[in-house]
Short mmCIF file of C-alpha atoms in Angstrom, two decimals:
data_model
loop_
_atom_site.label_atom_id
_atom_site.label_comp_id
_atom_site.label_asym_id
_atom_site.label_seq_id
_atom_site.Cartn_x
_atom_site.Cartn_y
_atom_site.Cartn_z
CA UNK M 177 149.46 108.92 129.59
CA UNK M 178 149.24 112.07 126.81
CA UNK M 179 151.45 111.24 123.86
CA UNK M 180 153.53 114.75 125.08
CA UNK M 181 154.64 112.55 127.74
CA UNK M 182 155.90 109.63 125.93
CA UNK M 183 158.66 111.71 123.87
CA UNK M 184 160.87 112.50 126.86
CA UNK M 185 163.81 110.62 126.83
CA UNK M 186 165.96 112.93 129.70
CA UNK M 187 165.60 113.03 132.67
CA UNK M 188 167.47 115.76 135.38
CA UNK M 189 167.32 114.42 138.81
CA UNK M 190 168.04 116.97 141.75
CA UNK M 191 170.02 115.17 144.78
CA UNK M 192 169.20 116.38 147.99
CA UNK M 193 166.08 115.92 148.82
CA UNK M 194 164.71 114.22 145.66
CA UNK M 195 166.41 110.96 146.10
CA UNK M 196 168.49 111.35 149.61
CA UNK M 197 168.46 113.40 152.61
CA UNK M 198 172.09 113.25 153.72
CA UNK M 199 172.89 110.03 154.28
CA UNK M 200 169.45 108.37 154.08
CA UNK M 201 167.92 107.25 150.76
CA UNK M 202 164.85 108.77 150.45
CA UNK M 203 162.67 105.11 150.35
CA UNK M 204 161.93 103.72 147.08
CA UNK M 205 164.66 106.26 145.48
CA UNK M 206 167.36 103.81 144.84
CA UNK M 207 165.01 101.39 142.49
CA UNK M 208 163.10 103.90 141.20
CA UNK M 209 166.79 104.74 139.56
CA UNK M 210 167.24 100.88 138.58
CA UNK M 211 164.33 101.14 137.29
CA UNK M 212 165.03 104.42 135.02
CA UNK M 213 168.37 103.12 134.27
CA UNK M 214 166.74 99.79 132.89
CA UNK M 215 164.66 101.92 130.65
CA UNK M 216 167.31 102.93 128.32
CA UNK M 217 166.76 107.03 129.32
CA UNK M 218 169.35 109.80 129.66
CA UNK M 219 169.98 110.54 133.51
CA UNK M 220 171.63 113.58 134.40
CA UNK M 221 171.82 114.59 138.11
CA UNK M 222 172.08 118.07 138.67
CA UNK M 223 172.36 120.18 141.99
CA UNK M 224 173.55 123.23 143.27
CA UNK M 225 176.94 122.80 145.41
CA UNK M 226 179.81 125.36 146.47
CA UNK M 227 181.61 123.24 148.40
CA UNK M 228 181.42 119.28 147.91
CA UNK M 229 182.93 118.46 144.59
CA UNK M 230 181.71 115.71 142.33
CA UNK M 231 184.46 113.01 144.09
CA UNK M 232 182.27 113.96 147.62
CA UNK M 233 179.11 113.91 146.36
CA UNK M 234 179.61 110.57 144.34
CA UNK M 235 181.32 108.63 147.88
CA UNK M 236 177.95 109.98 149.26
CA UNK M 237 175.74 108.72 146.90
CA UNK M 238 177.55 105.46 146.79
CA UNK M 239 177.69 104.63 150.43
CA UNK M 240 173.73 105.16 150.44
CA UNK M 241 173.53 102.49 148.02
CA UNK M 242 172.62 104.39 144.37
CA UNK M 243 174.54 103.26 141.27
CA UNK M 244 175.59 106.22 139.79
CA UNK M 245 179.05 107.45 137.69
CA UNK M 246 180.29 110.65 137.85
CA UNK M 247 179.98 111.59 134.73
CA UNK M 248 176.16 111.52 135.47
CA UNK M 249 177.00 113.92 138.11
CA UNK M 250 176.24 117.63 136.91
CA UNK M 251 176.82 120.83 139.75
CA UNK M 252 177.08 124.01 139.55
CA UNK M 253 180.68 124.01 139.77
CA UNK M 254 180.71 121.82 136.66
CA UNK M 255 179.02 124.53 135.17
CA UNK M 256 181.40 127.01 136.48
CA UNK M 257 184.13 124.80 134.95
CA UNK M 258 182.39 124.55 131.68
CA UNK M 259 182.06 128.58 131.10
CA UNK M 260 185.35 128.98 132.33
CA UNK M 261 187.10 126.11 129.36
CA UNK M 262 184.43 127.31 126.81
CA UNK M 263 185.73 131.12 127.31
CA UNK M 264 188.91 130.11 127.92
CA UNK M 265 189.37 131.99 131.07
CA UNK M 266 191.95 131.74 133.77
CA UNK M 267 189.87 132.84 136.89
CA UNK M 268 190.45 133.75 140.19
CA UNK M 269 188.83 131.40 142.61
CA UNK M 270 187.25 132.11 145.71
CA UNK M 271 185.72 129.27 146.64
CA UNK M 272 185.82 126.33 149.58
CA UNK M 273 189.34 124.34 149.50
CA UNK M 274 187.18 120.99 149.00
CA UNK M 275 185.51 122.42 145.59
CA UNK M 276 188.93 123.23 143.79
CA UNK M 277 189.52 119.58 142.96
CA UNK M 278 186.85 119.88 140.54
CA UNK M 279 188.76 122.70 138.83
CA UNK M 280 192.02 120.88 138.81
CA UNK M 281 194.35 121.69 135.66
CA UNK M 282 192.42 125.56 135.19
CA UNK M 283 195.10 127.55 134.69
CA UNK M 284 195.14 130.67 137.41
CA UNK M 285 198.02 132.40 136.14
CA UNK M 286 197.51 136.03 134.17
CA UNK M 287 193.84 135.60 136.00
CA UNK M 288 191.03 137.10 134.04
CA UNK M 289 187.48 136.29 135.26
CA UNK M 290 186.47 136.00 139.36
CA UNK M 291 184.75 132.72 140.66
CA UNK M 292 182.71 132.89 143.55
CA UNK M 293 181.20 130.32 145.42
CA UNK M 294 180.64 129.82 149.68
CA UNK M 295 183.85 130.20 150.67
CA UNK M 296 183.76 132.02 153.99
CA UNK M 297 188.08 131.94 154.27
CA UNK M 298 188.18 133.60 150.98
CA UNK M 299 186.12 136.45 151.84
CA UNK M 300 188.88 138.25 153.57
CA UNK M 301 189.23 142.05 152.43
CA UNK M 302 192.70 141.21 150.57
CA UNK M 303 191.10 138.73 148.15
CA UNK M 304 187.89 140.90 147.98
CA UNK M 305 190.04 143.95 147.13
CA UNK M 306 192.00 141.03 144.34
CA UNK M 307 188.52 140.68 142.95
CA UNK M 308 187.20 144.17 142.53
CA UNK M 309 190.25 145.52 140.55
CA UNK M 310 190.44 142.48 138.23
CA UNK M 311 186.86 142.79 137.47
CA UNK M 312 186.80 146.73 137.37
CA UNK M 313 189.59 146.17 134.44
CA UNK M 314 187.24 143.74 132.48
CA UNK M 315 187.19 140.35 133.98
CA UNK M 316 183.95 138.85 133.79
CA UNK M 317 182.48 137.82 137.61
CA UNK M 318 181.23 134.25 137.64
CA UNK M 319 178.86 133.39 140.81
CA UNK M 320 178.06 129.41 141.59
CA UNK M 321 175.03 131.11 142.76
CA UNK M 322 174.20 134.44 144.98
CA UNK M 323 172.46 132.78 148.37
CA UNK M 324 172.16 134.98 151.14
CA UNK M 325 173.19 132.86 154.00
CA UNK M 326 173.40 129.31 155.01
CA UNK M 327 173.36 127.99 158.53
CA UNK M 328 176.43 127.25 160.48
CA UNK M 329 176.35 126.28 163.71
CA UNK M 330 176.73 129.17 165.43
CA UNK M 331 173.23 130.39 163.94
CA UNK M 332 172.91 131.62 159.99
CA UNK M 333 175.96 132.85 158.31
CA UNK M 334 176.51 134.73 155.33
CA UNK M 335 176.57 133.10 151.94
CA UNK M 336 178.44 134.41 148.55
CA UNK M 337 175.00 135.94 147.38
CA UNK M 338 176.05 139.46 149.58
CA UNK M 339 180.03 139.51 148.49
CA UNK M 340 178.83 138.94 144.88
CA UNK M 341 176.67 141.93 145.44
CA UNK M 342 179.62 144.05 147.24
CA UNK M 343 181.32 143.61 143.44
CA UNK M 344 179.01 143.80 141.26
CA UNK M 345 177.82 147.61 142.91
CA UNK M 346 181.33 148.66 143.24
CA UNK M 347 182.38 147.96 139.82
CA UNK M 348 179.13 147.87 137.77
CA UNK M 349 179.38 144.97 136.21
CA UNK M 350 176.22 141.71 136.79
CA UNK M 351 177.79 138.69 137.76
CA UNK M 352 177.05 135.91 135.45
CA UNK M 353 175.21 133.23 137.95
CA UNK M 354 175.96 129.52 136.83
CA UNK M 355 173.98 127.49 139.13
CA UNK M 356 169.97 126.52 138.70
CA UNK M 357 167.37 127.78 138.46
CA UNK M 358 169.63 129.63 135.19
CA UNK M 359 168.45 128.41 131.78
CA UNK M 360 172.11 127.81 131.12
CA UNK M 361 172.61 125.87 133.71
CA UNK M 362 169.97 123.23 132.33
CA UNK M 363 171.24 123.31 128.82
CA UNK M 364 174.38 122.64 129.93
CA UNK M 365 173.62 119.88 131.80
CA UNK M 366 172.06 118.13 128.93
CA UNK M 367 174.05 119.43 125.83
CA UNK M 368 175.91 115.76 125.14
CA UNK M 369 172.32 113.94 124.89
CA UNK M 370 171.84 116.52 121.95
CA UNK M 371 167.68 116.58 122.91
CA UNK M 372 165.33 119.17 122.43
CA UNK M 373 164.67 121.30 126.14
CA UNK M 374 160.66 119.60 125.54
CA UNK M 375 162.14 116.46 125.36
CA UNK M 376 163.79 116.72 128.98
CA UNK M 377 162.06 116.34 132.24
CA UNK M 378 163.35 118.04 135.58
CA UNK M 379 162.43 115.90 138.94
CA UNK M 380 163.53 118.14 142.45
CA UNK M 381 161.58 119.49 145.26
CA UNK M 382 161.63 122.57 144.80
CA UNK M 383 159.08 124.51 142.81
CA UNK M 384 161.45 127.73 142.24
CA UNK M 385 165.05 126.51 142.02
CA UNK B 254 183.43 180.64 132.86
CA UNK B 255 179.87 181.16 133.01
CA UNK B 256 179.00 178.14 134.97
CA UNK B 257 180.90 179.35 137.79
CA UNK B 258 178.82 182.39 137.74
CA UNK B 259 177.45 183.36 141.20
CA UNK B 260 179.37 180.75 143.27
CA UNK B 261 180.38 182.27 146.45
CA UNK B 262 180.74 179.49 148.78
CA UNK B 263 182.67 176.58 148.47
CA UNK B 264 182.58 172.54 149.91
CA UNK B 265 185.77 170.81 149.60
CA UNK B 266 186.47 167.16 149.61
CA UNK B 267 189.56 166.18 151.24
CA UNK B 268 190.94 162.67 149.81
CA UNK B 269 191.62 162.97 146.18
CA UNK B 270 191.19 166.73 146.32
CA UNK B 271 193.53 168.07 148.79
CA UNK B 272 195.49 164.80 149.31
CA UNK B 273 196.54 161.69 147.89
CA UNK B 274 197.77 158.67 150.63
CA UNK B 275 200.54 156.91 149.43
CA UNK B 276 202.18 153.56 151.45
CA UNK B 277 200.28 154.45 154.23
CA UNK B 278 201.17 158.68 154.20
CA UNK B 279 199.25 161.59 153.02
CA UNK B 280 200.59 163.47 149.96
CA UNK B 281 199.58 167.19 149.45
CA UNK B 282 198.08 167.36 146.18
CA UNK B 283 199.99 169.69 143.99
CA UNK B 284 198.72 173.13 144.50
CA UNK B 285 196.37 172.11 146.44
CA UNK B 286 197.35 173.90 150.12
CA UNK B 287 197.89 177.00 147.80
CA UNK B 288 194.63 176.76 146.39
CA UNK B 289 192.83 176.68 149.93
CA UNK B 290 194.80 179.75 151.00
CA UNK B 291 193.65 181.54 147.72
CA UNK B 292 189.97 180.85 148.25
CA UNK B 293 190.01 181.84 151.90
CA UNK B 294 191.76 185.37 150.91
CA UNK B 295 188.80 185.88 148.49
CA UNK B 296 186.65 186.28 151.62
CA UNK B 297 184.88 183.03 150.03
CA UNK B 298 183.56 180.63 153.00
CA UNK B 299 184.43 176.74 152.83
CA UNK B 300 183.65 173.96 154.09
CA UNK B 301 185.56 170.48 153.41
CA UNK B 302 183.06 167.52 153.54
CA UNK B 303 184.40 163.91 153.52
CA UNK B 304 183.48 160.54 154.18
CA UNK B 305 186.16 159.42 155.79
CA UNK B 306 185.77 157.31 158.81
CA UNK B 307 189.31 155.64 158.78
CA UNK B 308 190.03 157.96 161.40
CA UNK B 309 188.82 160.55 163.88
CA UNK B 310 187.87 164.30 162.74
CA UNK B 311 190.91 165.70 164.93
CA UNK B 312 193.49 163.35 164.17
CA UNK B 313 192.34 163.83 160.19
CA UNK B 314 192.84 168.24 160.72
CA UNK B 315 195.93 167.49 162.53
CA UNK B 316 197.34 165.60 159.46
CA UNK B 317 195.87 168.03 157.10
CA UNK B 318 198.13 170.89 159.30
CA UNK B 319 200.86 169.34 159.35
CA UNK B 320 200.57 169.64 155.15
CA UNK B 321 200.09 172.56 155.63
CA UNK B 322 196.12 173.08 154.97
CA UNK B 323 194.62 176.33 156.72
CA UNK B 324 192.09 174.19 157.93
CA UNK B 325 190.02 173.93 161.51
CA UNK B 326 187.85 171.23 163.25
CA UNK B 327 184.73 173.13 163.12
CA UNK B 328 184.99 173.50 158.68
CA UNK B 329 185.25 169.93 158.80
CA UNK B 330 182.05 167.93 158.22
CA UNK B 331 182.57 164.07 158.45
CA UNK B 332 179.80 161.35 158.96
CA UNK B 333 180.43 160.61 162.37
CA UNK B 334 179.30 163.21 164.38
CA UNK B 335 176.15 163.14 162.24
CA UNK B 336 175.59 159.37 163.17
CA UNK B 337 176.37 160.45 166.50
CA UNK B 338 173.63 163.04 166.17
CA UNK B 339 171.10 160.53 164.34
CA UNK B 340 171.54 157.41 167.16
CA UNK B 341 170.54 160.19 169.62
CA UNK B 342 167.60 161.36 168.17
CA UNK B 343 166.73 158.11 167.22
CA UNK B 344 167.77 156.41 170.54
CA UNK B 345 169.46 154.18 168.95
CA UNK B 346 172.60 151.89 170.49
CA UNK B 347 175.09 151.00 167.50
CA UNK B 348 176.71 147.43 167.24
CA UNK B 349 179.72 149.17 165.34
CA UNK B 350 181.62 147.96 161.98
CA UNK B 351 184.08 150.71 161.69
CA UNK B 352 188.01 151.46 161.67
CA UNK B 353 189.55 150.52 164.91
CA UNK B 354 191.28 154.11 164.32
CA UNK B 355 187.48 156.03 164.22
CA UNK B 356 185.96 154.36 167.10
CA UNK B 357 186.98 157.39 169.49
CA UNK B 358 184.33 159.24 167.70
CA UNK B 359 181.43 156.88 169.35
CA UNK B 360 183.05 156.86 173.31
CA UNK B 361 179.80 159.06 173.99
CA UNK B 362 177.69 156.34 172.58
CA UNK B 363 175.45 153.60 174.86
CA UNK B 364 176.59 150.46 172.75
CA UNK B 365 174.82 147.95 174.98
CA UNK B 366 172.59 146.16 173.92
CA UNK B 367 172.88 147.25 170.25
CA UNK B 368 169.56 147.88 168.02
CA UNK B 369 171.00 149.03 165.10
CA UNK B 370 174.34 148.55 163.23
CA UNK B 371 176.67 151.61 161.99
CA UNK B 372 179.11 150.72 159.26
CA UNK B 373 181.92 153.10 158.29
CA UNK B 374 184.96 151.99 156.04
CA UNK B 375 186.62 149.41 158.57
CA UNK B 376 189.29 148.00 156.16
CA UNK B 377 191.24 145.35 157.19
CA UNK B 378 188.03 145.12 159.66
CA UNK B 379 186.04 143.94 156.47
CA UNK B 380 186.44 140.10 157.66
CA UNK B 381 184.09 137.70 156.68
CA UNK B 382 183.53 137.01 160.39
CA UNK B 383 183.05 140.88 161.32
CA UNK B 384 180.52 141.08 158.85
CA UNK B 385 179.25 137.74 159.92
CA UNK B 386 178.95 139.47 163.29
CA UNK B 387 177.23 142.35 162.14
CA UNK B 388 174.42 140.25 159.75
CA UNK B 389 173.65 138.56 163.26
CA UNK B 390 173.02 141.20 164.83
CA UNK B 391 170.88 142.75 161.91
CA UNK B 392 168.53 139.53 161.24
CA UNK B 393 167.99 138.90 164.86
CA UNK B 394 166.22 142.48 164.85
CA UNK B 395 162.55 142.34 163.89
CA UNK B 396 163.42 145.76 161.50
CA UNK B 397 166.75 146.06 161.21
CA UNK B 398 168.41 149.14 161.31
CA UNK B 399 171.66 149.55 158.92
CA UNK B 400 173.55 152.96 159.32
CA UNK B 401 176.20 153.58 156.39
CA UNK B 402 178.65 156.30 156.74
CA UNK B 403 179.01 157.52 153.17
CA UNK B 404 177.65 154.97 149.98
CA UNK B 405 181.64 155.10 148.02
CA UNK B 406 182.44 152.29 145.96
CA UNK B 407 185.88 152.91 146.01
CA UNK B 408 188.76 154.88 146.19
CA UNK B 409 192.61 155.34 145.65
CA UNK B 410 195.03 154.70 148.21
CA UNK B 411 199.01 154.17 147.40
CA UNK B 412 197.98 154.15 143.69
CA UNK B 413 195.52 151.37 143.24
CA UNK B 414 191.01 151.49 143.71
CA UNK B 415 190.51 149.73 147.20
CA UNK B 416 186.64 148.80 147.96
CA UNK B 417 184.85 151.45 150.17
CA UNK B 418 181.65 151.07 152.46
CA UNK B 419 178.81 151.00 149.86
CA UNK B 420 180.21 147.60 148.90
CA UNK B 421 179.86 146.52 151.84
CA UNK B 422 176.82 148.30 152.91
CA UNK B 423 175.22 146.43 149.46
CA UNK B 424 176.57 143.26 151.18
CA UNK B 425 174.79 143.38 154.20
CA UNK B 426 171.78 145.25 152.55
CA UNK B 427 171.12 142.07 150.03
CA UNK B 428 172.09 139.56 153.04
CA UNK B 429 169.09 140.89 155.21
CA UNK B 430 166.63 141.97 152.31
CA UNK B 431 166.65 145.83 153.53
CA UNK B 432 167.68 149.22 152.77
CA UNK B 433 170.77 151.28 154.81
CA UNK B 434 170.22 154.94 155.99
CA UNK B 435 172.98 156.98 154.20
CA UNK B 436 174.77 159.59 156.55
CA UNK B 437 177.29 161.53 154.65
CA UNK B 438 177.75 162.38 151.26
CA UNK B 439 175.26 161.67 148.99
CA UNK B 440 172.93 162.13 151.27
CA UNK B 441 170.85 165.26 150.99
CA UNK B 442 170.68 165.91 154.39
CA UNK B 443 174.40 165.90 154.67
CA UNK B 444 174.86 168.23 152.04
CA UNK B 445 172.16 170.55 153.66
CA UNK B 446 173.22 170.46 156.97
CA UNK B 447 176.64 172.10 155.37
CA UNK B 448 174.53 175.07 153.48
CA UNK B 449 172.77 176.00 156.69
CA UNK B 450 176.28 176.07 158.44
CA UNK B 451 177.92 178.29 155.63
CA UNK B 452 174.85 180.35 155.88
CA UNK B 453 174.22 179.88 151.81
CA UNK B 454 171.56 178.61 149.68
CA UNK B 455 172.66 175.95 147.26
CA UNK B 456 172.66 178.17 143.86
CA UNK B 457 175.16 180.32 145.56
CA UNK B 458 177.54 177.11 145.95
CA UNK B 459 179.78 175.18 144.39
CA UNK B 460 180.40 171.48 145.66
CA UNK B 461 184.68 169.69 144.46
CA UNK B 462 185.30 166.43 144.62
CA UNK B 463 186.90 163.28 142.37
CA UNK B 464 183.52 160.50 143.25
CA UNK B 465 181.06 161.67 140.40
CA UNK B 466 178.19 159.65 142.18
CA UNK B 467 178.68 160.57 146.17
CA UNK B 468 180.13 164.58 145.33
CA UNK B 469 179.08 165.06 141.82
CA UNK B 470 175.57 163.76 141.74
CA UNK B 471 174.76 163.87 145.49
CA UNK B 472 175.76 168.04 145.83
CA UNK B 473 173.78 168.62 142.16
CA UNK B 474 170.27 166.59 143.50
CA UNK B 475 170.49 169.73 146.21
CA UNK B 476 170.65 172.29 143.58
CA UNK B 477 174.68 172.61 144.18
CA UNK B 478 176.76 173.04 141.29
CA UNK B 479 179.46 170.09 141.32
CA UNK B 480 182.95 170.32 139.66
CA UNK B 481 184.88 166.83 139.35
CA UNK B 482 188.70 166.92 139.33
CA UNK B 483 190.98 164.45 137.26
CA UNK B 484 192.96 163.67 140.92
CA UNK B 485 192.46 161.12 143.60
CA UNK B 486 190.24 158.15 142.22
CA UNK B 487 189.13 159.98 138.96
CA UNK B 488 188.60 157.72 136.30
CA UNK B 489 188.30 158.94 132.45
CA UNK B 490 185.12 157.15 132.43
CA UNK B 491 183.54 159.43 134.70
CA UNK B 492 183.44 161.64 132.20
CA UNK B 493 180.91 159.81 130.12
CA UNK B 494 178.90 158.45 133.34
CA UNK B 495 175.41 157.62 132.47
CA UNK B 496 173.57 159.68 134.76
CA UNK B 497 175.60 162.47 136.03
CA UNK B 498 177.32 165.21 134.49
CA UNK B 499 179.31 167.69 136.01
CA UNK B 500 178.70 171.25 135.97
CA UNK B 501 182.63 171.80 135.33
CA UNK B 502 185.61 169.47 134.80
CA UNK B 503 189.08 170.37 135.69
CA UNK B 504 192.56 169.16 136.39
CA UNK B 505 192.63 170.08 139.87
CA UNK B 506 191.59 172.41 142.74
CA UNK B 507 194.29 174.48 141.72
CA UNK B 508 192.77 174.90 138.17
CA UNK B 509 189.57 175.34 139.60
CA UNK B 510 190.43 178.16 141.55
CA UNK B 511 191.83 179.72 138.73
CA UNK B 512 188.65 179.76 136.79
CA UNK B 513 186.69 180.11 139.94
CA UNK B 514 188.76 183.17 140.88
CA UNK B 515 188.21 184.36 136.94
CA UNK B 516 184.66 183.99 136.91
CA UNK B 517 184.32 186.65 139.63
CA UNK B 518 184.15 184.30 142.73
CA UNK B 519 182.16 187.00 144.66
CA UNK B 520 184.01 189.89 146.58
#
C-alpha cells in the first residue's frame, strides 16, 4: 500500500447498500466492522434519510447483527439539526412524523427558517402557502435533500426535490441542501474527530452521491 | 409624460389593478371603475388580460359588473380559451389540474385518455396527491406534455402573497426533468394574440399590471410599453428588480390615466 493510504484514520461508511440491504447484512459486512472497530479508527456512518430517524435506523442495524451506537450514526437530518442549533433557528418543519424525534427540544415557536424533507402529508397547499411567506420575509429554506420522486406502491411518487423547487422560484431564494453529496454535509459528519478532509475515507455505492 | 407618448391602446390586468379580493369578495380598487370609464370615453380601445383560472371568463365579467366595470366577455382575454384553442390544434386530450370553479371552461374538451396535462391555479386543489396524480400521468408519457396557464409566483388575496401556478408548474417541471408550454401572460403569443384583436401594433400600446415579471417584462419583450402599479401584489422591491424595469411607475390606474390622459392619449 502507498504511504497516502496509511494516514487515514476516518472512515464514513454509507448504510444502505454498503453494509445492509434492508434487513439483510450485506455478507462479510458485519466483521469487516469488528474488524475496523478493532483497529482503533474513527467510524462515522453517514446516509441520506427523510423519514427514519437515528432511533429507527439504529433498531435496524441492531437486529441485523452490527455493533454500532448512535452517536456513530450521522443523517441528513442530523445535519439539518446541526445548521438549525449552529444558526440558532426555530424552523418550520415539514417533514415525515417519524423524523421529528430527531429534532426533539427545537424550538418552533416565532419560526424563522423552513425544513423540508419527504413528507408527502405536509405538502398540503396550507403549509406550502406557511412556507412561502416565511421564506419570502427572510427565512432561510433548509432541504434534507431535493429528490424528485421515490417509489410508493402505487407506482413513483413525488419527492421534496419538486416542492423545494415550487419555493425557491416563487420567492427567489436557493434552498440550502443538507444532505450528501454537499461538502458540508461531510465536514459535518467528521468535525469532532478534528482530521484533515485527506485524512478521511468515504466507503458507499454510489459513485455520485 | 413623454413615455406615454403615442400610446393609444390599452391592456388591463384585472386582479390587483381593477380589484383587490378580500375574505373571499372582490373589492373595487379605488378609482379604478372610474378610470375604465375615462379611458373608454377617450375613444382609446382596451383590452383586460388576466391569468386567472380560479374561475370561468363569464362568471369573472359578471363579478366585475356587478362593481361596476364597463366591461364585456369578448375584451376579456384569459388563458383558457387559448388552451382550449392550443389542445385543438395540437389534438391534444388534457388530464386537468385546475380550480374546480374553471373547469366549465374545458366541457368542450375530449379528456379521455389524457396525453398531456393543463395546470391552472387549482388552490386548495394543490394537494400533494393531485399533483401526485398529475406527475403520473406526465412520466408515464414518453414526451410529456405540461400546459401552464400563466407562470405567476404569487399573488395577494385577503391581504397576504398566496403561491400561484408557476410554483407549481416549477414543481412538476423539475419532478419530470422537462419544460411547460406557457399560455397566458408572459407568453408572447398571448400578448400578440391581444394586439391583433385591438387592431394595434405594440409601440402604439401600453400594457398595466402589479406582476413586474408576467405584465411588466412579458408585454415589454413584445415591444409594449409596461406601467406597474403600487396595488394588488406590488412589492417595493419590484422597483429595483434585476432585470426588468418599467416604462412608468404609478400609484394606481387612476393615476395612470391621469398622466395617460395628459400625455395626449390619442383622440
Amino acid at each position: 500500500m502507498s504511504s497516502g493510504a496509511c494516514t487515514v484514520n476516518t472512515v464514513l461508511i454509507d448504510l444502505s447498500g454498503t453494509i445492509h440491504i434492508e434487513d439483510t447484512e450485506i455478507p462479510g459486512s458485519v466483521k469487516a466492522l469488528e474488524r475496523l472497530q478493532k483497529s482503533k479508527v474513527n467510524i462515522k456512518f453517514v446516509t441520506n434519510t427523510t423519514k427514519e430517524s437515528k432511533r429507527v435506523l439504529l433498531e435496524r442495524l441492531h437486529s441485523i447483527g452490527f455493533n454500532v451506537k448512535g452517536e456513530e450514526i450521522f443523517t441528513s437530518l442530523t445535519a439539518a439539526r446541526y445548521l438549525i442549533e449552529q444558526r440558532k433557528l426555530h424552523p418550520l418543519l415539514m417533514v415525515d412524523e417519524k423524523a421529528l424525534e430527531d429534532f426533539e427540544g427545537v424550538s418552533t415557536e416565532n419560526q424563522d427558517a423552513v425544513v423540508v424533507g419527504l413528507a408527502p402529508e405536509k405538502f398540503d397547499y396550507n403549509t406550502m402557502n406557511q412556507a412561502f411567506r416565511l421564506i419570502l420575509s427572510g427565512a432561510p429554506l433548509i432541504a434534507i435533500h431535493k429528490g424528485r420522486y421515490y417509489k410508493r406502491k402505487d407506482g413513483l411518487a413525488l419527492g421534496p426535490g419538486p416542492f423545494v423547487t415550487a419555493l425557491e422560484f416563487a420567492t427567489g431564494q436557493k434552498a440550502d441542501i443538507v444532505g450528501k453529496p454537499e461538502l458540508s454535509f461531510f465536514l459535518s459528519a467528521v468535525e469532532e474527530f478534528s482530521v484533515a478532509p485527506s485524512q478521511c475515507i468515504m466507503i458507499g455505492d454510489q459513485s455520485t452521491a | 409624460m413623454a413615455c406615454l407618448k403615442g400610446v393609444n391602446a390599452v391592456m388591463l390586468d384585472i386582479s390587483g389593478v381593477l380589484k383587490d379580493t378580500a375574505d373571499g369578495a372582490d373589492v373595487a380598487i379605488p378609482g379604478s371603475v372610474n378610470a375604465v370609464n375615462r379611458l373608454k370615453e377617450a375613444g382609446i380601445p382596451i383590452r383586460f388580460c388576466t391569468n386567472e383560472t380560479t374561475t370561468t371568463r363569464k362568471n369573472l365579467v359578471d363579478r366585475l359588473q356587478k362593481l361596476g366595470f364597463s366591461i364585456k366577455e369578448e375584451e376579456v382575454f384569459s388563458p383558457a380559451p387559448a388552451v382550449c384553442q392550443v389542445l385543438r390544434q395540437r389534438g391534444l386530450r388534457p388530464h386537468l389540474l385546475v380550480h374546480p370553479a374553471s373547469e366549465a371552461d374545458f366541457d368542450a374538451v375530449d379528456k379521455n385518455k389524457p396525453n398531456c396535462v393543463v395546470i391552472g391555479d387549482a388552490a386548495e386543489n394543490f394537494s400533494y396527491e393531485n399533483m401526485n396524480k398529475a406527475f403520473q400521468t406526465l412520466i408515464a408519457m414518453d414526451n410529456p406534455v405540461l400546459i401552464s396557464m400563466g407562470k405567476g409566483k404569487y399573488y395577494k388575496d385577503s391581504n397576504s402573497l398566496i403561491l400561484d401556478v408557476g410554483a407549481y408548474m416549477k414543481a412538476l417541471e423539475y419532478a419530470c426533468d422537462i419544460e411547460a408550454d406557457v399560455v397566458g401572460k408572459p407568453s408572447a403569443s398571448f400578448f400578440l394574440a391581444v394586439l391583433q384583436d385591438m387592431e394595434r401594433v405594440p409601440e402604439e400600446t401600453l400594457m398595466v399590471g402589479d406582476d413586474i415579471e408576467s405584465d411588466v417584462g412579458g408585454a415589454q419583450r413584445c415591444g409594449i410599453r409596461a406601467a406597474l402599479v403600487r396595488t394588488g401584489k406590488y412589492r417595493s422591491s419590484d422597483e429595483n428588480h434585476p432585470k426588468v424595469k418599467p416604462d412608468i411607475i404609478v400609484n394606481d390606474l387612476s393615476q395612470l390615466v391621469d398622466e395617460l390622459l395628459a400625455a395626449g392619449g390619442k383622440l
